[in-house]
PDB file of C-alpha atoms in Angstrom:
ATOM      1  CA  MET U 206      89.035  85.954 105.219  1.00  0.00           C
ATOM      2  CA  THR U 207      86.261  86.670 102.488  1.00  0.00           C
ATOM      3  CA  TYR U 208      85.657  89.516 100.547  1.00  0.00           C
ATOM      4  CA  VAL U 209      82.979  90.799  97.952  1.00  0.00           C
ATOM      5  CA  LEU U 210      83.595  92.476  94.794  1.00  0.00           C
ATOM      6  CA  GLU U 211      80.533  94.142  92.974  1.00  0.00           C
ATOM      7  CA  THR U 212      80.681  96.950  90.566  1.00  0.00           C
ATOM      8  CA  GLU U 213      77.960 100.023  92.004  1.00  0.00           C
ATOM      9  CA  ALA U 214      74.748 100.153  90.047  1.00  0.00           C
ATOM     10  CA  ASP U 215      76.288 103.047  87.871  1.00  0.00           C
ATOM     11  CA  GLY U 216      78.987 101.335  86.572  1.00  0.00           C
ATOM     12  CA  ARG U 217      81.161 104.143  87.577  1.00  0.00           C
ATOM     13  CA  CYS U 218      82.962 102.309  90.783  1.00  0.00           C
ATOM     14  CA  VAL U 219      83.689  98.933  92.034  1.00  0.00           C
ATOM     15  CA  ARG U 220      83.573  98.334  95.414  1.00  0.00           C
ATOM     16  CA  LEU U 221      85.504  95.763  97.138  1.00  0.00           C
ATOM     17  CA  GLU U 222      85.064  94.839 100.714  1.00  0.00           C
ATOM     18  CA  PHE U 223      86.949  92.504 102.986  1.00  0.00           C
ATOM     19  CA  ASP U 224      85.995  90.559 106.325  1.00  0.00           C
ATOM     20  CA  GLY U 225      88.043  88.721 108.688  1.00  0.00           C
ATOM     21  CA  THR U 226      92.172  88.039 108.621  1.00  0.00           C
ATOM     22  CA  VAL U 227      93.464  89.212 105.286  1.00  0.00           C
ATOM     23  CA  THR U 228      97.058  87.973 104.372  1.00  0.00           C
ATOM     24  CA  ILE U 229      98.978  88.885 101.640  1.00  0.00           C
ATOM     25  CA  SER U 230      98.484  86.188  99.594  1.00  0.00           C
ATOM     26  CA  ASP U 231      94.536  87.198  99.741  1.00  0.00           C
ATOM     27  CA  LEU U 232      95.442  90.724  98.693  1.00  0.00           C
ATOM     28  CA  GLU U 233      97.029  89.567  95.716  1.00  0.00           C
ATOM     29  CA  GLN U 234      94.131  87.093  94.692  1.00  0.00           C
ATOM     30  CA  SER U 235      91.564  89.590  94.822  1.00  0.00           C
ATOM     31  CA  ARG U 236      93.288  92.208  92.877  1.00  0.00           C
ATOM     32  CA  LYS U 237      93.267  89.300  90.217  1.00  0.00           C
ATOM     33  CA  VAL U 238      89.757  89.370  90.640  1.00  0.00           C
ATOM     34  CA  LEU U 239      90.001  93.246  90.638  1.00  0.00           C
ATOM     35  CA  ARG U 240      92.048  93.763  87.685  1.00  0.00           C
ATOM     36  CA  ASN U 241      89.544  91.221  85.414  1.00  0.00           C
ATOM     37  CA  VAL U 242      86.576  93.215  86.445  1.00  0.00           C
ATOM     38  CA  LEU U 243      88.118  96.337  85.461  1.00  0.00           C
ATOM     39  CA  ARG U 244      89.712  95.249  82.269  1.00  0.00           C
ATOM     40  CA  GLU U 245      85.954  93.862  81.071  1.00  0.00           C
ATOM     41  CA  SER U 246      84.334  96.781  82.156  1.00  0.00           C
ATOM     42  CA  ASP U 247      83.461  99.884  79.835  1.00  0.00           C
ATOM     43  CA  GLY U 248      85.718 102.522  81.269  1.00  0.00           C
ATOM     44  CA  THR U 249      85.694 102.113  85.037  1.00  0.00           C
ATOM     45  CA  ARG U 250      88.742 103.258  86.915  1.00  0.00           C
ATOM     46  CA  LYS U 251      87.662 103.704  90.373  1.00  0.00           C
ATOM     47  CA  VAL U 252      87.966 101.729  93.198  1.00  0.00           C
ATOM     48  CA  LEU U 253      86.514 101.751  97.187  1.00  0.00           C
ATOM     49  CA  VAL U 254      88.104  99.078  99.148  1.00  0.00           C
ATOM     50  CA  ASP U 255      86.519  98.742 102.194  1.00  0.00           C
ATOM     51  CA  MET U 256      88.960  97.017 104.981  1.00  0.00           C
ATOM     52  CA  ARG U 257      87.282  98.231 107.960  1.00  0.00           C
ATOM     53  CA  LYS U 258      85.940  94.599 108.939  1.00  0.00           C
ATOM     54  CA  ALA U 259      89.259  93.085 108.140  1.00  0.00           C
ATOM     55  CA  SER U 260      92.049  92.101 110.173  1.00  0.00           C
ATOM     56  CA  LEU U 261      95.389  92.858 108.380  1.00  0.00           C
ATOM     57  CA  SER U 262      98.274  90.049 108.663  1.00  0.00           C
ATOM     58  CA  VAL U 263     100.844  91.419 106.334  1.00  0.00           C
ATOM     59  CA  SER U 264     104.482  92.515 107.023  1.00  0.00           C
ATOM     60  CA  THR U 265     105.861  95.672 106.218  1.00  0.00           C
ATOM     61  CA  ILE U 266     107.740  94.513 103.491  1.00  0.00           C
ATOM     62  CA  ASP U 267     104.639  92.742 101.804  1.00  0.00           C
ATOM     63  CA  VAL U 268     102.931  95.742 102.215  1.00  0.00           C
ATOM     64  CA  HIS U 269     105.859  97.453  99.825  1.00  0.00           C
ATOM     65  CA  GLN U 270     106.101  95.032  97.417  1.00  0.00           C
ATOM     66  CA  PHE U 271     102.215  94.718  96.953  1.00  0.00           C
ATOM     67  CA  ALA U 272     101.571  98.437  96.836  1.00  0.00           C
ATOM     68  CA  ALA U 273     104.848  99.075  94.198  1.00  0.00           C
ATOM     69  CA  SER U 274     103.078  96.467  91.876  1.00  0.00           C
ATOM     70  CA  HIS U 275      99.976  97.880  91.662  1.00  0.00           C
ATOM     71  CA  ARG U 276     100.992 100.122  88.399  1.00  0.00           C
ATOM     72  CA  HIS U 277     101.938  97.153  86.676  1.00  0.00           C
ATOM     73  CA  GLU U 278      98.974  94.665  88.063  1.00  0.00           C
ATOM     74  CA  LEU U 279      96.108  97.294  87.622  1.00  0.00           C
ATOM     75  CA  PRO U 280      94.867  99.361  84.257  1.00  0.00           C
ATOM     76  CA  ALA U 281      96.213 102.926  83.863  1.00  0.00           C
ATOM     77  CA  GLY U 282      94.651 105.464  85.433  1.00  0.00           C
ATOM     78  CA  VAL U 283      92.989 103.142  88.060  1.00  0.00           C
ATOM     79  CA  TRP U 284      92.006 105.507  91.240  1.00  0.00           C
ATOM     80  CA  ILE U 285      91.984 103.693  94.581  1.00  0.00           C
ATOM     81  CA  ALA U 286      90.239 104.517  97.880  1.00  0.00           C
ATOM     82  CA  VAL U 287      90.858 102.225 101.192  1.00  0.00           C
ATOM     83  CA  LEU U 288      88.803 102.744 104.117  1.00  0.00           C
ATOM     84  CA  VAL U 289      90.769 101.496 107.234  1.00  0.00           C
ATOM     85  CA  GLN U 290      90.092 100.869 111.008  1.00  0.00           C
ATOM     86  CA  SER U 291      92.591 103.419 112.995  1.00  0.00           C
ATOM     87  CA  LYS U 292      94.521 100.157 114.235  1.00  0.00           C
ATOM     88  CA  ASP U 293      95.636  99.863 110.461  1.00  0.00           C
ATOM     89  CA  TRP U 294      96.140 103.681 109.737  1.00  0.00           C
ATOM     90  CA  SER U 295      99.901 104.051 110.001  1.00  0.00           C
ATOM     91  CA  ILE U 296     100.597 100.780 107.590  1.00  0.00           C
ATOM     92  CA  SER U 297      97.889 102.344 105.333  1.00  0.00           C
ATOM     93  CA  ILE U 298      99.238 105.402 105.072  1.00  0.00           C
ATOM     94  CA  PHE U 299     102.873 103.548 104.428  1.00  0.00           C
ATOM     95  CA  ALA U 300     101.028 101.443 101.715  1.00  0.00           C
ATOM     96  CA  GLU U 301      99.410 104.674 100.062  1.00  0.00           C
ATOM     97  CA  ASN U 302     103.114 106.757  99.730  1.00  0.00           C
ATOM     98  CA  VAL U 303     104.551 103.744  98.067  1.00  0.00           C
ATOM     99  CA  ALA U 304     101.893 103.791  95.673  1.00  0.00           C
ATOM    100  CA  ASN U 305     101.809 107.121  94.925  1.00  0.00           C
ATOM    101  CA  ASN U 306     105.292 107.065  94.665  1.00  0.00           C
ATOM    102  CA  ARG U 307     105.030 104.675  91.942  1.00  0.00           C
ATOM    103  CA  SER U 308     102.340 106.569  90.134  1.00  0.00           C
ATOM    104  CA  THR U 309      99.201 104.823  91.238  1.00  0.00           C
ATOM    105  CA  SER U 310      96.530 107.094  92.687  1.00  0.00           C
ATOM    106  CA  MET U 311      95.805 105.692  96.045  1.00  0.00           C
ATOM    107  CA  ARG U 312      94.525 107.242  99.234  1.00  0.00           C
ATOM    108  CA  VAL U 313      93.180 105.857 102.595  1.00  0.00           C
ATOM    109  CA  PHE U 314      90.403 106.894 104.864  1.00  0.00           C
ATOM    110  CA  ARG U 315      88.344 106.647 107.705  1.00  0.00           C
ATOM    111  CA  ASP U 316      85.404 108.144 106.222  1.00  0.00           C
ATOM    112  CA  GLU U 317      83.566 107.072 103.321  1.00  0.00           C
ATOM    113  CA  VAL U 318      81.990 110.088 102.804  1.00  0.00           C
ATOM    114  CA  GLN U 319      85.356 111.446 102.343  1.00  0.00           C
ATOM    115  CA  ALA U 320      86.750 108.167 100.006  1.00  0.00           C
ATOM    116  CA  ARG U 321      83.796 109.174  97.938  1.00  0.00           C
ATOM    117  CA  ALA U 322      83.977 112.245  97.441  1.00  0.00           C
ATOM    118  CA  TRP U 323      87.974 111.838  96.912  1.00  0.00           C
ATOM    119  CA  LEU U 324      86.774 109.520  93.777  1.00  0.00           C
ATOM    120  CA  GLY U 325      84.130 111.899  92.768  1.00  0.00           C
ATOM    121  CA  MET U 326      81.560 109.658  93.856  1.00  0.00           C
ATOM    122  CA  GLY U 327      79.897 112.400  96.066  1.00  0.00           C
ATOM    123  CA  ASP U 328      76.176 112.344  96.176  1.00  0.00           C
TER     124      ASP U 328
END
């Protein structure tokens, strides 16, 4: 698994893109890096996570615990849009529900234009 984390040129959004097989350990490690980037930023709270090139190797319990812990692991007020493939839609919707039920604004999308619009990043 590899991932690239970059702050977009205007500084309003952080993009996190995954490639290859992704485990729960990979997700936790990338979230630590993301947390530090957000904390060091000038108020950036919008995150676009692109999982379309990734192959998820995670259990439902791991997804539940990971999504539930966003509230404690990420700065307050963060908005997370996650791009996924159709094959990962149901587990992603589950993660979205868990996160939202614990006061983290997270939505999953198949379309990047819609994800950016939800983040308020439409062109």
